[in-house]
mmCIF file with all atom_site columns, C-alpha atoms in Angstrom:
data_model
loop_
_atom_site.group_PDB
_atom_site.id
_atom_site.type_symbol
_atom_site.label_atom_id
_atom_site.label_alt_id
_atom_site.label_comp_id
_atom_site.label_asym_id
_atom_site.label_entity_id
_atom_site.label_seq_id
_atom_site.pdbx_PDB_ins_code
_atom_site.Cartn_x
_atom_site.Cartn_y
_atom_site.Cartn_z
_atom_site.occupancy
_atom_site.B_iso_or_equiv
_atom_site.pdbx_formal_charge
_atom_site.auth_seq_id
_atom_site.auth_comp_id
_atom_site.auth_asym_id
_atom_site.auth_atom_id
_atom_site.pdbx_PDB_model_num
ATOM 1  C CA . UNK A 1 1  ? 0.000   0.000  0.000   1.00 83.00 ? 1  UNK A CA 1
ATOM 2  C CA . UNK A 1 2  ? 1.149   3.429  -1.104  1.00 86.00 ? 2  UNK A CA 1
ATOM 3  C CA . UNK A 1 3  ? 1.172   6.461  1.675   1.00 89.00 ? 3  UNK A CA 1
ATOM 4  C CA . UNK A 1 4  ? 1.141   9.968  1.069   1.00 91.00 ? 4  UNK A CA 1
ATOM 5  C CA . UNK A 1 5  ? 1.812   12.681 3.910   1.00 93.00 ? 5  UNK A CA 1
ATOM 6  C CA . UNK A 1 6  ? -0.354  15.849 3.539   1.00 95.00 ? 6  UNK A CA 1
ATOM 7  C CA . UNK A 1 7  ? 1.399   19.231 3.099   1.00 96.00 ? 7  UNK A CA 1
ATOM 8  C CA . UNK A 1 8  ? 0.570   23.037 3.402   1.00 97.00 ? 8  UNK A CA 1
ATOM 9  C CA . UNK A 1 9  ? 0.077   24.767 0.217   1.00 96.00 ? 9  UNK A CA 1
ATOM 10 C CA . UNK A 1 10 ? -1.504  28.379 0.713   1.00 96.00 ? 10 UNK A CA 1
ATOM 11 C CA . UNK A 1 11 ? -4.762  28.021 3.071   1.00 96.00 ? 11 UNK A CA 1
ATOM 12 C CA . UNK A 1 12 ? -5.344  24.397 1.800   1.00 95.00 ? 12 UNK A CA 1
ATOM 13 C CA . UNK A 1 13 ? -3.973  21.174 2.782   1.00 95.00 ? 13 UNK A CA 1
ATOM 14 C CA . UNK A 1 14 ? -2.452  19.005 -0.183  1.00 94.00 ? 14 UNK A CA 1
ATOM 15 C CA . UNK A 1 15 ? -2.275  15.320 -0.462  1.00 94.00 ? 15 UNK A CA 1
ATOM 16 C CA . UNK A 1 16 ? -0.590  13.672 -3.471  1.00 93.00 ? 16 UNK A CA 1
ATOM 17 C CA . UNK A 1 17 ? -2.051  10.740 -5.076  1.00 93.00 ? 17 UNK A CA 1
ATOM 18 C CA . UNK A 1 18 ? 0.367   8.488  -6.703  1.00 91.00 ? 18 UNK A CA 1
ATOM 19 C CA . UNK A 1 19 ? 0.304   8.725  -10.439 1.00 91.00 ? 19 UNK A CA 1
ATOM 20 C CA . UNK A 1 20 ? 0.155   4.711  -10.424 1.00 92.00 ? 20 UNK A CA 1
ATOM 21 C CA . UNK A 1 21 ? -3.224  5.243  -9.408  1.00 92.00 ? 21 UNK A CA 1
ATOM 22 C CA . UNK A 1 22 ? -4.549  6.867  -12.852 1.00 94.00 ? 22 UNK A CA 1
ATOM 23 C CA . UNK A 1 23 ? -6.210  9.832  -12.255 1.00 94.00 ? 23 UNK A CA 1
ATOM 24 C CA . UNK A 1 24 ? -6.547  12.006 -14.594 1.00 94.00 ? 24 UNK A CA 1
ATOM 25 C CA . UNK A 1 25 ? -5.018  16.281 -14.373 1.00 94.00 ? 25 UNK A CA 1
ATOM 26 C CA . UNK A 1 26 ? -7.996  18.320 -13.900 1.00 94.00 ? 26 UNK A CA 1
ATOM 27 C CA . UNK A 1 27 ? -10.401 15.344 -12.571 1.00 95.00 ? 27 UNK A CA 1
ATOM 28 C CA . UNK A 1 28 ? -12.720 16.403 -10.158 1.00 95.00 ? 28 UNK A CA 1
ATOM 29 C CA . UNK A 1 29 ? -14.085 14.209 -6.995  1.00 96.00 ? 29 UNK A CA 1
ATOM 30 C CA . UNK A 1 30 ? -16.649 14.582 -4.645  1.00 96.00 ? 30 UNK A CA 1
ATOM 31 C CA . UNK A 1 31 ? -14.811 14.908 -0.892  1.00 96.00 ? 31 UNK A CA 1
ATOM 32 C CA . UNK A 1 32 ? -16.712 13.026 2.065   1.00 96.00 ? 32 UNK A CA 1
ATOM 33 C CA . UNK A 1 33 ? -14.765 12.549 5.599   1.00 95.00 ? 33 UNK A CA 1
ATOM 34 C CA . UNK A 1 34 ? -16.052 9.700  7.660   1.00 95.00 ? 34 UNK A CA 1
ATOM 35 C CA . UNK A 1 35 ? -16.409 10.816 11.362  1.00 96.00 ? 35 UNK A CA 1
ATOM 36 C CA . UNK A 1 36 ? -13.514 7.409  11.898  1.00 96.00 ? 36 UNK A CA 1
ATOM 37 C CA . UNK A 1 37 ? -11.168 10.158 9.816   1.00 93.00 ? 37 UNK A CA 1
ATOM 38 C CA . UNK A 1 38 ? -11.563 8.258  6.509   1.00 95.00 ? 38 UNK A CA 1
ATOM 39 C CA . UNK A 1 39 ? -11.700 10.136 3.486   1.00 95.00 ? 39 UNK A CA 1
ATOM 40 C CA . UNK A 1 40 ? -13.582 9.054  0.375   1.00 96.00 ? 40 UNK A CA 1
ATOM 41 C CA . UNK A 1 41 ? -12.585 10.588 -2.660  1.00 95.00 ? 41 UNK A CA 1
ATOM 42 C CA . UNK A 1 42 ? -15.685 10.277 -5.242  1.00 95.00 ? 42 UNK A CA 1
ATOM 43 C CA . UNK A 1 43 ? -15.216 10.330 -9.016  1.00 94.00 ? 43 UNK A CA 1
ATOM 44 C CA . UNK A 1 44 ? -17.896 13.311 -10.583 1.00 92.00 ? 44 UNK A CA 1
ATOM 45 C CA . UNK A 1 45 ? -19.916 12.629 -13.506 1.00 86.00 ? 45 UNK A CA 1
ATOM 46 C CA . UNK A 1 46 ? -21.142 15.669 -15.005 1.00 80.00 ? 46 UNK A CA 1
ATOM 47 C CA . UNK A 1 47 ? -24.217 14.032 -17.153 1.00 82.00 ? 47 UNK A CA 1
ATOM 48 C CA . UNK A 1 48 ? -25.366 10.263 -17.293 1.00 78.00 ? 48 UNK A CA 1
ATOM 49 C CA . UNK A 1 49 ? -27.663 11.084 -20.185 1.00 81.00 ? 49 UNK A CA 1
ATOM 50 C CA . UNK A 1 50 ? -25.649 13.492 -22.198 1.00 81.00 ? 50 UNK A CA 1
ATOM 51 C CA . UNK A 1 51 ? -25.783 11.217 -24.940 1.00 82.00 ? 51 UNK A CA 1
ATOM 52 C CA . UNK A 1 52 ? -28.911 9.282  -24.770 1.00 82.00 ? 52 UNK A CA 1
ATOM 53 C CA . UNK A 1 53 ? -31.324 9.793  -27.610 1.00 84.00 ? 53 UNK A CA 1
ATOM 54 C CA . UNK A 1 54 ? -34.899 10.834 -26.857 1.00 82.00 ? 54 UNK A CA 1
ATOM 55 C CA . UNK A 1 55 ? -36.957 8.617  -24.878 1.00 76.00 ? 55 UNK A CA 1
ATOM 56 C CA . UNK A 1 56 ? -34.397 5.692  -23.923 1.00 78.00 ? 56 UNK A CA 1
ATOM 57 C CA . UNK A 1 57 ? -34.726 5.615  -20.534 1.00 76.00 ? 57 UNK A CA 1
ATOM 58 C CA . UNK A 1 58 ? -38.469 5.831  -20.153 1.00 75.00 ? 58 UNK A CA 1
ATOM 59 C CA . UNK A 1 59 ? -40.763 2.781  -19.684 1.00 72.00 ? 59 UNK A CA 1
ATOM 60 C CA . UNK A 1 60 ? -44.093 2.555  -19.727 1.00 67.00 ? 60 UNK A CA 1
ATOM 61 C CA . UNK A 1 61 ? -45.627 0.961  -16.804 1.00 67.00 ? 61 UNK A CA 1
ATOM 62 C CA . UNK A 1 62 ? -48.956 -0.958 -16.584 1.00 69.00 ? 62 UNK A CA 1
ATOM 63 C CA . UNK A 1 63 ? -50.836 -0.333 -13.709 1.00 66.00 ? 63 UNK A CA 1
ATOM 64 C CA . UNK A 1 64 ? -50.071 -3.686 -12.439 1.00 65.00 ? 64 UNK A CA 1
ATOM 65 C CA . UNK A 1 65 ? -46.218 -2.369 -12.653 1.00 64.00 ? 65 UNK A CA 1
ATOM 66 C CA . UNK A 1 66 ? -46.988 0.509  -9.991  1.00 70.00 ? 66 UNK A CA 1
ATOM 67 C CA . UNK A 1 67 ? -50.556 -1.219 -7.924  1.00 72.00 ? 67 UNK A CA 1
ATOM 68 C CA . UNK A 1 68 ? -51.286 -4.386 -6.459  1.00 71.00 ? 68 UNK A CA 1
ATOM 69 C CA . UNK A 1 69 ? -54.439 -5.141 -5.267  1.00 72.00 ? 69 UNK A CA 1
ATOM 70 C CA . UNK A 1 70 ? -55.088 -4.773 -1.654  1.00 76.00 ? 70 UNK A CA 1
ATOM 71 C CA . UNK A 1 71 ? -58.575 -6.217 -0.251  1.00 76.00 ? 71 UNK A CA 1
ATOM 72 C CA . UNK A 1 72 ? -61.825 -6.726 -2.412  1.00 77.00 ? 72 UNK A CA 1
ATOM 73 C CA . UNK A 1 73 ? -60.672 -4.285 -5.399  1.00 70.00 ? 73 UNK A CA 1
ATOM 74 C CA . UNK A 1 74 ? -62.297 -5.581 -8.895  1.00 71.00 ? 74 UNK A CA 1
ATOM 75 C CA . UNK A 1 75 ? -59.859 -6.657 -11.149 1.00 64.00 ? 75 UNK A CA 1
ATOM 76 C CA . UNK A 1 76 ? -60.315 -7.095 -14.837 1.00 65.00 ? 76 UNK A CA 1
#
């Protein structure tokens, strides 16, 4: 396992990832610290459906998708 220390730089705090690890210059992350110190580094994804074509992720539902009978409803 690779360490890195933290360093000052300015008014943040810098940590170097190891370039063996593949990220990219300029890739941004979503930050989350744990409250056992851990800190999660999150890859951002700007747009899922940037390139989707109209209407491919819809679905119609039936109603039997999205309600289920409950007590003496009629069903056809």
């Amino acid at each position: 396992m690779e360490t890195s220390r933290a360093r000052r730089e300015g008014n943040s705090i810098i940590i170097t990832i190891p370039a063996s690890l593949g990220v990219a210059d300029g890739e941004e992350f979503y930050i989350h610290r744990s409250d056992n110190g851990t800190i999660l580094l999150v890859p951002k994804i700007h747009d899922y459906f940037a390139g989707a074509k109209n209407g491919e992720y819809r679905q119609l539902l039936e109603w039997g998708d999205i309600y289920a009978p409950q007590g003496r409803e009629e069903v056809e």
